[in-house]
XYZ file of N, CA and C in Angstrom:
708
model
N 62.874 -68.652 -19.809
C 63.921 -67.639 -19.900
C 64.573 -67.702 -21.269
N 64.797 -66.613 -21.976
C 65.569 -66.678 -23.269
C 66.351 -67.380 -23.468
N 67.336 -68.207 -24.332
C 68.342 -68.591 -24.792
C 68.967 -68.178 -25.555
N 70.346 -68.059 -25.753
C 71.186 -68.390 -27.213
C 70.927 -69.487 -27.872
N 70.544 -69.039 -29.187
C 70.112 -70.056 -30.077
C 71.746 -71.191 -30.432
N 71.631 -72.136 -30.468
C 73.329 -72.692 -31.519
C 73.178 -72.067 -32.552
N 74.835 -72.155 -33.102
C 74.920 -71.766 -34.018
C 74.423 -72.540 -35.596
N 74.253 -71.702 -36.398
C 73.300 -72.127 -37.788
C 72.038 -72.931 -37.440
N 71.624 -72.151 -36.507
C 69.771 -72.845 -36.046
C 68.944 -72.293 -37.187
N 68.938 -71.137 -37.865
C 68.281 -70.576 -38.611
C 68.233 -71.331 -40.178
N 68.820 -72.178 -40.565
C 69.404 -72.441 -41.742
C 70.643 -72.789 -42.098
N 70.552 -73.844 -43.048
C 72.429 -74.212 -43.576
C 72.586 -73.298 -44.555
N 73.789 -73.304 -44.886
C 73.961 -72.267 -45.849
C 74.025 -70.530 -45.768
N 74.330 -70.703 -46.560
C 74.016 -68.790 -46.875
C 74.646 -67.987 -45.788
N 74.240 -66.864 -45.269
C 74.729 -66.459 -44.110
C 75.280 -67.211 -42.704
N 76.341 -67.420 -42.013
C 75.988 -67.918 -40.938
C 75.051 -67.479 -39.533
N 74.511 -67.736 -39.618
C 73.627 -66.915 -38.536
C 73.704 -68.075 -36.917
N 74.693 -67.300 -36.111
C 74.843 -67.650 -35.108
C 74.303 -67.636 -33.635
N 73.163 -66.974 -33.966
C 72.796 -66.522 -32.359
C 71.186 -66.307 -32.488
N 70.026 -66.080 -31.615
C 68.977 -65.742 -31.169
C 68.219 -65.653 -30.199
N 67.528 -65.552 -29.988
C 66.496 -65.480 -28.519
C 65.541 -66.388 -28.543
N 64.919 -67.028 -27.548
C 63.669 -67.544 -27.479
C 62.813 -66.566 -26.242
N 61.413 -66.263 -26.793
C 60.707 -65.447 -26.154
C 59.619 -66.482 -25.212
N 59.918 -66.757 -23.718
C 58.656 -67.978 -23.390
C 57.561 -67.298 -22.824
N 56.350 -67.681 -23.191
C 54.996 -66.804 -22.953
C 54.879 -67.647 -21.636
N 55.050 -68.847 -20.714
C 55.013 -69.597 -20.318
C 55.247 -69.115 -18.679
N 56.431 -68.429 -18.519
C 57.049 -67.928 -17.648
C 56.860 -66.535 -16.968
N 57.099 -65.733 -17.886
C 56.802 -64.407 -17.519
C 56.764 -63.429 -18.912
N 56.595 -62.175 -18.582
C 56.020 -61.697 -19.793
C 58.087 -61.024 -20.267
N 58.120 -61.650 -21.488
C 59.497 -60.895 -21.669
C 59.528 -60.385 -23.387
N 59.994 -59.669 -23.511
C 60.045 -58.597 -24.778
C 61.537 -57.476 -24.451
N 61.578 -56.673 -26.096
C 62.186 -55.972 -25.784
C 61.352 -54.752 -26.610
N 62.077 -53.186 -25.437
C 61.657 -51.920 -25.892
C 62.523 -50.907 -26.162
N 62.105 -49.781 -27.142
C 63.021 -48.889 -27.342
C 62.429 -47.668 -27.050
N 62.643 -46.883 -26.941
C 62.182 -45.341 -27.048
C 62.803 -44.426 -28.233
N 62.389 -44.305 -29.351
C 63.065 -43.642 -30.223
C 62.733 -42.307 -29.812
N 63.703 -41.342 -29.880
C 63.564 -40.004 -30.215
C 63.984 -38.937 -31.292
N 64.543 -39.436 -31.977
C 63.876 -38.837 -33.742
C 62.938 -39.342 -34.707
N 62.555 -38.659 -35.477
C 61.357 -39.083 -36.501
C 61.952 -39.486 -37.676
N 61.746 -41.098 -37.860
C 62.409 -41.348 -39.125
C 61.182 -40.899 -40.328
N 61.559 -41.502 -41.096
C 60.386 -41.985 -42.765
C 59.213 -43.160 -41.992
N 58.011 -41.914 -41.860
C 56.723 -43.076 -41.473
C 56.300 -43.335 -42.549
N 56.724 -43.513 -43.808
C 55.682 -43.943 -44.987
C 56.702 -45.073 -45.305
N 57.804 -45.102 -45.784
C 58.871 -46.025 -46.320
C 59.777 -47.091 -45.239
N 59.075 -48.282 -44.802
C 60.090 -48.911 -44.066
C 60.173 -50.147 -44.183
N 61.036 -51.096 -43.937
C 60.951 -52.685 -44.071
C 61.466 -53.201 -42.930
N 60.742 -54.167 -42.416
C 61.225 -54.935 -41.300
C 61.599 -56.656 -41.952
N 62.545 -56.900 -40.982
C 62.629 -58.530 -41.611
C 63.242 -59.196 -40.422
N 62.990 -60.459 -40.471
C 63.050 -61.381 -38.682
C 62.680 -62.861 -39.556
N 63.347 -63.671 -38.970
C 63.337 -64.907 -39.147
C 62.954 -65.793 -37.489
N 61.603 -66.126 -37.667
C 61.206 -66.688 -36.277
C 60.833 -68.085 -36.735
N 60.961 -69.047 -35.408
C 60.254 -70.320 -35.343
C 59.354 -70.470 -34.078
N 58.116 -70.919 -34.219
C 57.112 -70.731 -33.193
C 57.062 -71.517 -32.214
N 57.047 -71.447 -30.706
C 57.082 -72.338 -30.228
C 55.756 -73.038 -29.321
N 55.140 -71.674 -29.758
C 53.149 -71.791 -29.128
C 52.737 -71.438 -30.527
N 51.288 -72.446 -30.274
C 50.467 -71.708 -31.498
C 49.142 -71.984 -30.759
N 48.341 -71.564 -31.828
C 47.174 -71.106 -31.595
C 46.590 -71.020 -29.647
N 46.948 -69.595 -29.526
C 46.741 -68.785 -28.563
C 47.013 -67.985 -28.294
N 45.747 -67.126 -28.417
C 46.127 -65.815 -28.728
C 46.946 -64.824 -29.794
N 46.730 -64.072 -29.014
C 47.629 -62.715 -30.271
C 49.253 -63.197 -29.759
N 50.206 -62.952 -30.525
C 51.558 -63.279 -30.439
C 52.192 -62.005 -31.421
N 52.837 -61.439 -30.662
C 53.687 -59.744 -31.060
C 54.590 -60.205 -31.805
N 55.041 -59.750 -33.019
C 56.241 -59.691 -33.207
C 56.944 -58.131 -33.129
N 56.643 -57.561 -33.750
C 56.817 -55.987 -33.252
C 55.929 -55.573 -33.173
N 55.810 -53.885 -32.822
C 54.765 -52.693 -32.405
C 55.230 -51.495 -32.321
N 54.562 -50.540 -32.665
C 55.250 -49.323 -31.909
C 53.655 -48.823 -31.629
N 53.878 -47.574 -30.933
C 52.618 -47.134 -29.772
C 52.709 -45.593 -29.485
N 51.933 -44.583 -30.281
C 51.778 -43.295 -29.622
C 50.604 -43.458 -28.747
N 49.890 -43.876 -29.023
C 48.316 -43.761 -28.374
C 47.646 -44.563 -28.652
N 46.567 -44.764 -27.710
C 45.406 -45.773 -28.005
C 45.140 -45.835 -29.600
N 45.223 -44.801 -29.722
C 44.404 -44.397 -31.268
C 45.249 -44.339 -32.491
N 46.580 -44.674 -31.564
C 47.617 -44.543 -33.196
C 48.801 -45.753 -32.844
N 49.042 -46.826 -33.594
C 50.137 -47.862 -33.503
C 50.177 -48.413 -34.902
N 51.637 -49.319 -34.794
C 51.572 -50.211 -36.028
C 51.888 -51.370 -35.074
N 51.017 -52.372 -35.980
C 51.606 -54.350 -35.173
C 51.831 -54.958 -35.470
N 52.433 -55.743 -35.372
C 52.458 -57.249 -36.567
C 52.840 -58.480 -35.834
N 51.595 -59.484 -35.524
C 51.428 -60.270 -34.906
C 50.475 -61.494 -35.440
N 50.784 -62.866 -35.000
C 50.369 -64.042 -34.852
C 48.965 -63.480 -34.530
N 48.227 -64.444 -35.262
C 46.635 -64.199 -34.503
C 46.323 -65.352 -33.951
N 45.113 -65.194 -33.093
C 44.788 -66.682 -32.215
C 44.556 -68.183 -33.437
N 44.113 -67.900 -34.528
C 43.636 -68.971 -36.122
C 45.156 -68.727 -36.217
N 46.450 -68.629 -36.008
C 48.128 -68.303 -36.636
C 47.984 -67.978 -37.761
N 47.025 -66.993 -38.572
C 47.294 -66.564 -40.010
C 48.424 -65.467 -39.166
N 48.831 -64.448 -39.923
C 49.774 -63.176 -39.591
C 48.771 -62.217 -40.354
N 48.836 -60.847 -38.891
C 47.845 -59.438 -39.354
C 49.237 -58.780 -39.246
N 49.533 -57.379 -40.381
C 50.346 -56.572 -40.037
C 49.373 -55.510 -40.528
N 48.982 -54.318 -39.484
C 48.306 -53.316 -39.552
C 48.724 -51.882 -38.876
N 47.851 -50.804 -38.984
C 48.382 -49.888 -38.373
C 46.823 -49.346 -38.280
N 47.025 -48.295 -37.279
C 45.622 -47.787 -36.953
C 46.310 -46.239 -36.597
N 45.722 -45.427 -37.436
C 45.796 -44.116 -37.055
C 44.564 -42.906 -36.854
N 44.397 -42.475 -35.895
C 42.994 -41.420 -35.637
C 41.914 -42.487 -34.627
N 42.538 -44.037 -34.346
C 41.288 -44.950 -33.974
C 40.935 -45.457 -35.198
N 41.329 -45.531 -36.372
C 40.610 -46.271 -37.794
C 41.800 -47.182 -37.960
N 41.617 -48.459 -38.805
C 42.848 -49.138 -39.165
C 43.404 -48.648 -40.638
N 44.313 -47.522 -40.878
C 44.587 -47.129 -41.918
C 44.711 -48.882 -43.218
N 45.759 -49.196 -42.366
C 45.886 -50.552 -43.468
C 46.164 -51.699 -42.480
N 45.527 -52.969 -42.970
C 45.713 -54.396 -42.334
C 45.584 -55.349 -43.517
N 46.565 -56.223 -43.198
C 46.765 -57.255 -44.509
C 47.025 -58.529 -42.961
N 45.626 -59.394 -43.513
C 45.930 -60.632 -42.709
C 45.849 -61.394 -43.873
N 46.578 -62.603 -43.219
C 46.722 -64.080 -44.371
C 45.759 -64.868 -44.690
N 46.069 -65.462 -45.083
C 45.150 -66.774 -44.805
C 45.920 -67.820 -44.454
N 46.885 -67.645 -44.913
C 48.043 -68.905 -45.095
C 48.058 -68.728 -42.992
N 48.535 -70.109 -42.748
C 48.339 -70.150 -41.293
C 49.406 -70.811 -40.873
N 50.128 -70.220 -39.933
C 51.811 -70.554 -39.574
C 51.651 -71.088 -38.676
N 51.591 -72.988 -38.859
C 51.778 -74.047 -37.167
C 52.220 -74.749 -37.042
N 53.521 -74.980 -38.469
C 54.356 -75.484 -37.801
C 55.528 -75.541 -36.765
N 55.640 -75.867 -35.391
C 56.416 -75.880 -34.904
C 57.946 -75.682 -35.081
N 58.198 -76.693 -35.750
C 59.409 -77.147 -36.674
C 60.316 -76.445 -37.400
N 59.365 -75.572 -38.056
C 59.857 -74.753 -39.342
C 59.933 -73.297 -38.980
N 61.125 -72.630 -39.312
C 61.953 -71.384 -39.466
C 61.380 -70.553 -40.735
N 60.458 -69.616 -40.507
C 59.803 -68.569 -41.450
C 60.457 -66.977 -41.277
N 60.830 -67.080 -42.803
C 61.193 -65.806 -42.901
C 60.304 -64.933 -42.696
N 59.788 -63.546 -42.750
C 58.886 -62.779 -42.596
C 59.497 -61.326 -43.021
N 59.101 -60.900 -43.745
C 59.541 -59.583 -44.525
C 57.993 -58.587 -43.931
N 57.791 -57.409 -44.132
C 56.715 -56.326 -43.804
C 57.212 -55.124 -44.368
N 57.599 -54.511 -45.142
C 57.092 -53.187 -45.773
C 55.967 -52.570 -46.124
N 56.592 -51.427 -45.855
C 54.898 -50.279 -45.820
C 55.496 -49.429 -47.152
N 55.466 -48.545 -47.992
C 55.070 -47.526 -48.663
C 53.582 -46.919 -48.993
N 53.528 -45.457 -49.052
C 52.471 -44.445 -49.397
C 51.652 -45.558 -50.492
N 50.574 -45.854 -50.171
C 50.120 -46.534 -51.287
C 49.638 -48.586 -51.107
N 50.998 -49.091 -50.923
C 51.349 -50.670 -50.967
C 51.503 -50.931 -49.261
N 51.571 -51.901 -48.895
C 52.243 -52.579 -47.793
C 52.169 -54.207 -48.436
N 53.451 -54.608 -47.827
C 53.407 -56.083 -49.077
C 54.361 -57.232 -47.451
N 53.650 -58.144 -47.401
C 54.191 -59.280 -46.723
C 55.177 -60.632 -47.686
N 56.140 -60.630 -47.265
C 56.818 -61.989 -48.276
C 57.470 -63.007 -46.809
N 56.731 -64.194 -47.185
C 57.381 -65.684 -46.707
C 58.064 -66.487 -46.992
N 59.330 -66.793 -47.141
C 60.566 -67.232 -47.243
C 60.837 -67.101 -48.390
N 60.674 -65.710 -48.871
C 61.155 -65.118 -50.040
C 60.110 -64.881 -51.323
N 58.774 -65.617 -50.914
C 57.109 -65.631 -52.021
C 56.806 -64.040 -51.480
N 56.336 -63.250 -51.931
C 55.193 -62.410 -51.525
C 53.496 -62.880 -51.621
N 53.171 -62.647 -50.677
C 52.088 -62.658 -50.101
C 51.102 -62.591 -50.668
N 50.452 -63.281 -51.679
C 49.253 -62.589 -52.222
C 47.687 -62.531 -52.124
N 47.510 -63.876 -51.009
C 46.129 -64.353 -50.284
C 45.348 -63.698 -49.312
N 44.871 -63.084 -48.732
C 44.402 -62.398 -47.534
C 42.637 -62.222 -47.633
N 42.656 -62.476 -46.070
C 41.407 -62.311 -45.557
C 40.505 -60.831 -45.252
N 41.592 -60.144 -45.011
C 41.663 -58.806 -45.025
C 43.049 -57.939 -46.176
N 42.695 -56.979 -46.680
C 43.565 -57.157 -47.372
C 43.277 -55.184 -47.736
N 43.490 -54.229 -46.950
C 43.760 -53.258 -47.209
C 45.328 -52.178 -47.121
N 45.417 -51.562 -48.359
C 46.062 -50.704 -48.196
C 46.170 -49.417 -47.755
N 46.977 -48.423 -46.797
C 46.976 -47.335 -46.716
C 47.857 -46.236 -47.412
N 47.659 -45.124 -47.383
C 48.069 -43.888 -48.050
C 48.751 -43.737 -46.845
N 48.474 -43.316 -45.751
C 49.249 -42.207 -44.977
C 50.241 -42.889 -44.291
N 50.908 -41.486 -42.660
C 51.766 -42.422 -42.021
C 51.412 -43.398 -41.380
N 52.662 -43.780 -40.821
C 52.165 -45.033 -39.777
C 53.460 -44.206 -38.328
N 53.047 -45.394 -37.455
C 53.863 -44.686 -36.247
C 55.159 -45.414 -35.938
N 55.694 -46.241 -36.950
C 56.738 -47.352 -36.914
C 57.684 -46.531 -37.382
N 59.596 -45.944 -37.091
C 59.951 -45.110 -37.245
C 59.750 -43.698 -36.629
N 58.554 -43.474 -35.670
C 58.276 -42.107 -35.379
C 58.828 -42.188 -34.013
N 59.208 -41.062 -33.275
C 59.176 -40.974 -31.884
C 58.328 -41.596 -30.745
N 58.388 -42.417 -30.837
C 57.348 -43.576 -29.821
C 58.284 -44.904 -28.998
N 57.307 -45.156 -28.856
C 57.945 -47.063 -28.272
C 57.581 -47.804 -28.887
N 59.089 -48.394 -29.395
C 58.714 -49.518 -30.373
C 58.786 -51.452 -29.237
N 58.660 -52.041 -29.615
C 59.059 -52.850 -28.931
C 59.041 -54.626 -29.897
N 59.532 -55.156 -29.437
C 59.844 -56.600 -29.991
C 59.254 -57.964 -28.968
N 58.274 -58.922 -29.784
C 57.767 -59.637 -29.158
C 56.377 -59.369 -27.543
N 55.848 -58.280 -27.899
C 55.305 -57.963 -27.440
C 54.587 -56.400 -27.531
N 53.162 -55.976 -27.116
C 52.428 -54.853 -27.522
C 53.030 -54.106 -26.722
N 53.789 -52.577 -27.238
C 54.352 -51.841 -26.251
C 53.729 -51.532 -25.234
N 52.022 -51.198 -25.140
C 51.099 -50.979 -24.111
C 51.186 -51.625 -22.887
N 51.866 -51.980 -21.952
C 52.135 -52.998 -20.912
C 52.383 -54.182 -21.175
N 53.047 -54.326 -22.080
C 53.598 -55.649 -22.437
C 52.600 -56.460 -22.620
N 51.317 -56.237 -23.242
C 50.498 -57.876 -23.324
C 50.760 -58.292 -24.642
N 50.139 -58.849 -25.235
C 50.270 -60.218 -26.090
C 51.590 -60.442 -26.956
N 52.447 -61.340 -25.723
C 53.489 -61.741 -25.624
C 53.432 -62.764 -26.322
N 55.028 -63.027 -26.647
C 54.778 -64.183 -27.552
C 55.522 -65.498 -26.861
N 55.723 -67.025 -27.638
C 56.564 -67.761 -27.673
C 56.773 -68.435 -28.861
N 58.182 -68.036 -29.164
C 58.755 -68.371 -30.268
C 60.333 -67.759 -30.247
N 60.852 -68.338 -31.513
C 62.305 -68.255 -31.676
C 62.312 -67.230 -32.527
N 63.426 -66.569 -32.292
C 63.799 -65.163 -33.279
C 65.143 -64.665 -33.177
N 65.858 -64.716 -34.642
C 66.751 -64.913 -35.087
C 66.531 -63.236 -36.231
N 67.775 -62.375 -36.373
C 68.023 -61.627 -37.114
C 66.937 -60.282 -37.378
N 66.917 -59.642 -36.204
C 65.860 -58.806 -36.683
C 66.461 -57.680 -37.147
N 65.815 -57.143 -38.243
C 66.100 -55.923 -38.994
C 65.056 -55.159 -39.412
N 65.562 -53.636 -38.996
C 64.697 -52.804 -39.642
C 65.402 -51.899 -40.183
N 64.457 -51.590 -41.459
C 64.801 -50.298 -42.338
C 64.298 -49.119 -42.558
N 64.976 -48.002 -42.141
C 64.015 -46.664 -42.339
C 64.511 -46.187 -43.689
N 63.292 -45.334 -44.619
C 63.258 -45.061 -45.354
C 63.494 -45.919 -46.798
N 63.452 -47.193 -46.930
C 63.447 -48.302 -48.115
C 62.227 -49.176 -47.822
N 61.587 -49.338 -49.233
C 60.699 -50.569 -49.051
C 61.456 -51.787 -50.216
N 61.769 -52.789 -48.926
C 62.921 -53.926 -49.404
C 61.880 -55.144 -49.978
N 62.644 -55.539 -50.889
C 62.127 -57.146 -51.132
C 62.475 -57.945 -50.119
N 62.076 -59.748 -50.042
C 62.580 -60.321 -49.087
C 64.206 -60.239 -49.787
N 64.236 -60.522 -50.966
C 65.839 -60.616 -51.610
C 66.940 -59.989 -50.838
N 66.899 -58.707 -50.136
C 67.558 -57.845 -49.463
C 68.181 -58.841 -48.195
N 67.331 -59.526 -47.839
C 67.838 -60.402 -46.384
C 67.924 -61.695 -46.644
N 67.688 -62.322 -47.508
C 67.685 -63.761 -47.971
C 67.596 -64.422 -49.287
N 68.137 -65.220 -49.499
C 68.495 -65.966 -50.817
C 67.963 -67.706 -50.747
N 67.806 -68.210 -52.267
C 67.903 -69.692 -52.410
C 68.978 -70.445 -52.369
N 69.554 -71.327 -51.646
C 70.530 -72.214 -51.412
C 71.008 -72.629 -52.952
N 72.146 -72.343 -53.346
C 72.219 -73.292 -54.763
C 72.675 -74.811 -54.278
N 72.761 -74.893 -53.405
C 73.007 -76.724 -53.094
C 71.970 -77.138 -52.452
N 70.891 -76.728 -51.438
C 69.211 -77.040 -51.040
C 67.995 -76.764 -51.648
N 68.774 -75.431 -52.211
C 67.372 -74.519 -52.640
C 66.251 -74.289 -51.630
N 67.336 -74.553 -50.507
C 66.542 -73.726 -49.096
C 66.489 -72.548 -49.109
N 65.760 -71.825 -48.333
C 65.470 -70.241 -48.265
C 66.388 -70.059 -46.847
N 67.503 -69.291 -47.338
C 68.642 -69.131 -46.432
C 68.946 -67.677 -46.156
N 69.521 -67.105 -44.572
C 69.990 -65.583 -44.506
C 71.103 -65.199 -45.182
N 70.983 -64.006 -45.541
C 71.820 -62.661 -46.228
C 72.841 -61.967 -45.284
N 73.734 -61.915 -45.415
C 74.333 -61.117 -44.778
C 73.367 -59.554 -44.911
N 73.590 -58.962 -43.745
C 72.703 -57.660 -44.084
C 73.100 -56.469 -43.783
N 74.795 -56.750 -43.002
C 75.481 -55.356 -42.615
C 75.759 -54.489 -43.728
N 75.346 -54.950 -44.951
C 76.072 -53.503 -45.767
C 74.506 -53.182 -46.138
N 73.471 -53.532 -45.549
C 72.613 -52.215 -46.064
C 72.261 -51.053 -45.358
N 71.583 -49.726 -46.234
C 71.496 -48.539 -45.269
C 70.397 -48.690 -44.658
N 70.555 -48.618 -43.025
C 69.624 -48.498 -42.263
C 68.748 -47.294 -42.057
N 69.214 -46.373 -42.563
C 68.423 -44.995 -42.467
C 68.370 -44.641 -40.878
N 67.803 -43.471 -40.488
C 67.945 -42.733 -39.297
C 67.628 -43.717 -37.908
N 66.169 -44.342 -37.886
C 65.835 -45.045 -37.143
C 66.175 -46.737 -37.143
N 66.822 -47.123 -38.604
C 66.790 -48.618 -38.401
C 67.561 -49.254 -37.591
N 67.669 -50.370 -37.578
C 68.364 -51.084 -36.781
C 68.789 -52.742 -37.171
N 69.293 -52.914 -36.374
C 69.809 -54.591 -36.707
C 70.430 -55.169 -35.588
N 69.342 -56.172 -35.302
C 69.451 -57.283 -33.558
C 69.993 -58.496 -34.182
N 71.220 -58.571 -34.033
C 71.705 -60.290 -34.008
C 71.349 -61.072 -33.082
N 71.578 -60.343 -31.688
C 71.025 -61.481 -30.857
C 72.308 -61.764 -30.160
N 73.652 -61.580 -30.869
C 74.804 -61.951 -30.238
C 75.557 -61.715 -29.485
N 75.136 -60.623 -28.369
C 75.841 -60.351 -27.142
C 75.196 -60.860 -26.025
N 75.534 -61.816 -25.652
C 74.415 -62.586 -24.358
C 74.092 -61.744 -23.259
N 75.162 -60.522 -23.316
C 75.019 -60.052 -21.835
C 74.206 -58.452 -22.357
N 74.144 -58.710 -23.475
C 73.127 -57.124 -23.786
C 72.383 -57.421 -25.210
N 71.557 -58.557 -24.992
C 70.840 -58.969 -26.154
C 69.692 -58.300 -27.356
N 69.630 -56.637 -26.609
C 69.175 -56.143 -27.503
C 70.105 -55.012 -28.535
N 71.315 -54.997 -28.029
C 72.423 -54.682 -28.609
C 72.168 -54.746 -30.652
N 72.391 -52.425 -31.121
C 72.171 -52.757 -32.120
C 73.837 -52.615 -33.072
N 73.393 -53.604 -33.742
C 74.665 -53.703 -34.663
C 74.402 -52.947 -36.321
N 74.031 -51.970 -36.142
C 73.810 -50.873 -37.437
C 74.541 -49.961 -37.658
N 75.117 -49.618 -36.417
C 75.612 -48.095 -36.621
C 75.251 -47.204 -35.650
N 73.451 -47.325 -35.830
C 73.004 -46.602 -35.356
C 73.137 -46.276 -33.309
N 73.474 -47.448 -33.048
C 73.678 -47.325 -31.601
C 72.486 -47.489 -30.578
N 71.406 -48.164 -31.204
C 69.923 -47.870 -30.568
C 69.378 -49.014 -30.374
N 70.257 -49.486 -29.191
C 69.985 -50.868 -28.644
C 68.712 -50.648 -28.164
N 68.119 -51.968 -27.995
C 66.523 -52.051 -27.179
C 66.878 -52.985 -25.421
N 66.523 -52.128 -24.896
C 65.717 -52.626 -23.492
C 65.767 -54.080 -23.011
N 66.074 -54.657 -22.648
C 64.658 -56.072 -21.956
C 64.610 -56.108 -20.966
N 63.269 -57.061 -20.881
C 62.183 -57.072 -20.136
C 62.280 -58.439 -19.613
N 62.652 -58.738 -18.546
C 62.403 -60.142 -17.917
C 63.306 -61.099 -18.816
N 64.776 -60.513 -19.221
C 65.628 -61.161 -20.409
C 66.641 -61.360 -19.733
């Protein structure tokens, strides 16, 4: 069953970041969903989430998704090897997929995770590096379905909830219409030179974004943007 994370689990320093979820694959299948119904910017968006894993290698592990159709989604998930794929597939083709190589198992350790898309680029950054290794490593031109009128969902494939995850997740943010550096959500400690959170309420979320602290226990998908477009849960 989820938890409230303690407070400053994410990192000393920098932001205080007080609160999160744990997602257990263990138990039952739990995630959260939204139903957007306006069309933000499908070409320009940034997501950013600070997770710690608490399963690895097994299986696919969601961190987000959204879902018009078999034939059209964006994902970004743990793979069964824990490199990270963030892709999108539109028409049934994978417009763009950028998997790692770099392979996320430690238990222990709190990874930032940045994902922007623009017409052209999609760029991954880990606790503030961008990404430059991959096994797969294409870019797309067109839209994607992240921002569009669909179901988006967190920690799991919107399609009936399968490949659920377990892990910790702390600060999720999304941005419609900006493609952000990690800089936007996180900084270097000048006393660790740890990779520490940003405060992130003063940026513009654009039509569809959002921002999950995590900090209302009794409505944990509660969004704190503005926008008012809390998410769902599922077995939470």
């Amino acid at each position: 069953m989820p938890i409230i994370i303690p407070a400053n689990s994410a990192a000393a320093g920098g932001d205080f970041v007080t609160n999160g979820v744990r997602f257990n694959t263990q138990s039952s299948t739990e995630y959260m969903q939204r139903n957007m119904s306006n069309t933000g910017n499908l070409q320009a968006w940034t997501v950013s989430v600070w997770v710690k894993r608490a399963v690895i290698s097994d299986g696919q592990h969601m961190l987000f998704a959204s879902y018009s159709n078999s034939s059209n989604s964006t994902e970004c998930f743990f793979e069964g090897n824990d490199s990270l794929n963030f892709r999108d597939k539109e028409g049934g083709s994978f417009q763009f997929q950028k998997k790692t190589t770099q392979r996320f198992r430690d238990p222990s350790a709190w990874y930032h995770l940045v994902m922007s898309s623009s017409a052209g680029a999609q760029k991954i950054y880990v606790n503030g590096v961008e990404v430059t290794a991959f096994n797969d490593n294409t870019n797309g031109s067109g839209t994607s379905t992240w921002n569009g009128p669909y179901s988006h969902s967190i920690a799991a494939n919107v399609n009936g909830g399968a490949d659920k995850s377990g892990l910790y997740m702390c600060e999720f943010t999304s941005i419609d219409g900006q493609t952000l550096t990690a800089s936007s959500f996180g900084e270097f400690s000048e006393d660790s030179e740890i990779w520490v959170p940003k405060d992130v309420t003063g940026l513009t979320f654009g039509t569809n974004g959002f921002y999950l602290p995590f900090q209302n226990s009794s409505a944990l998908g509660e969004d704190f943007s503005g926008n008012n477009l809390d998410f769902a849960t599922n077995n939470m």
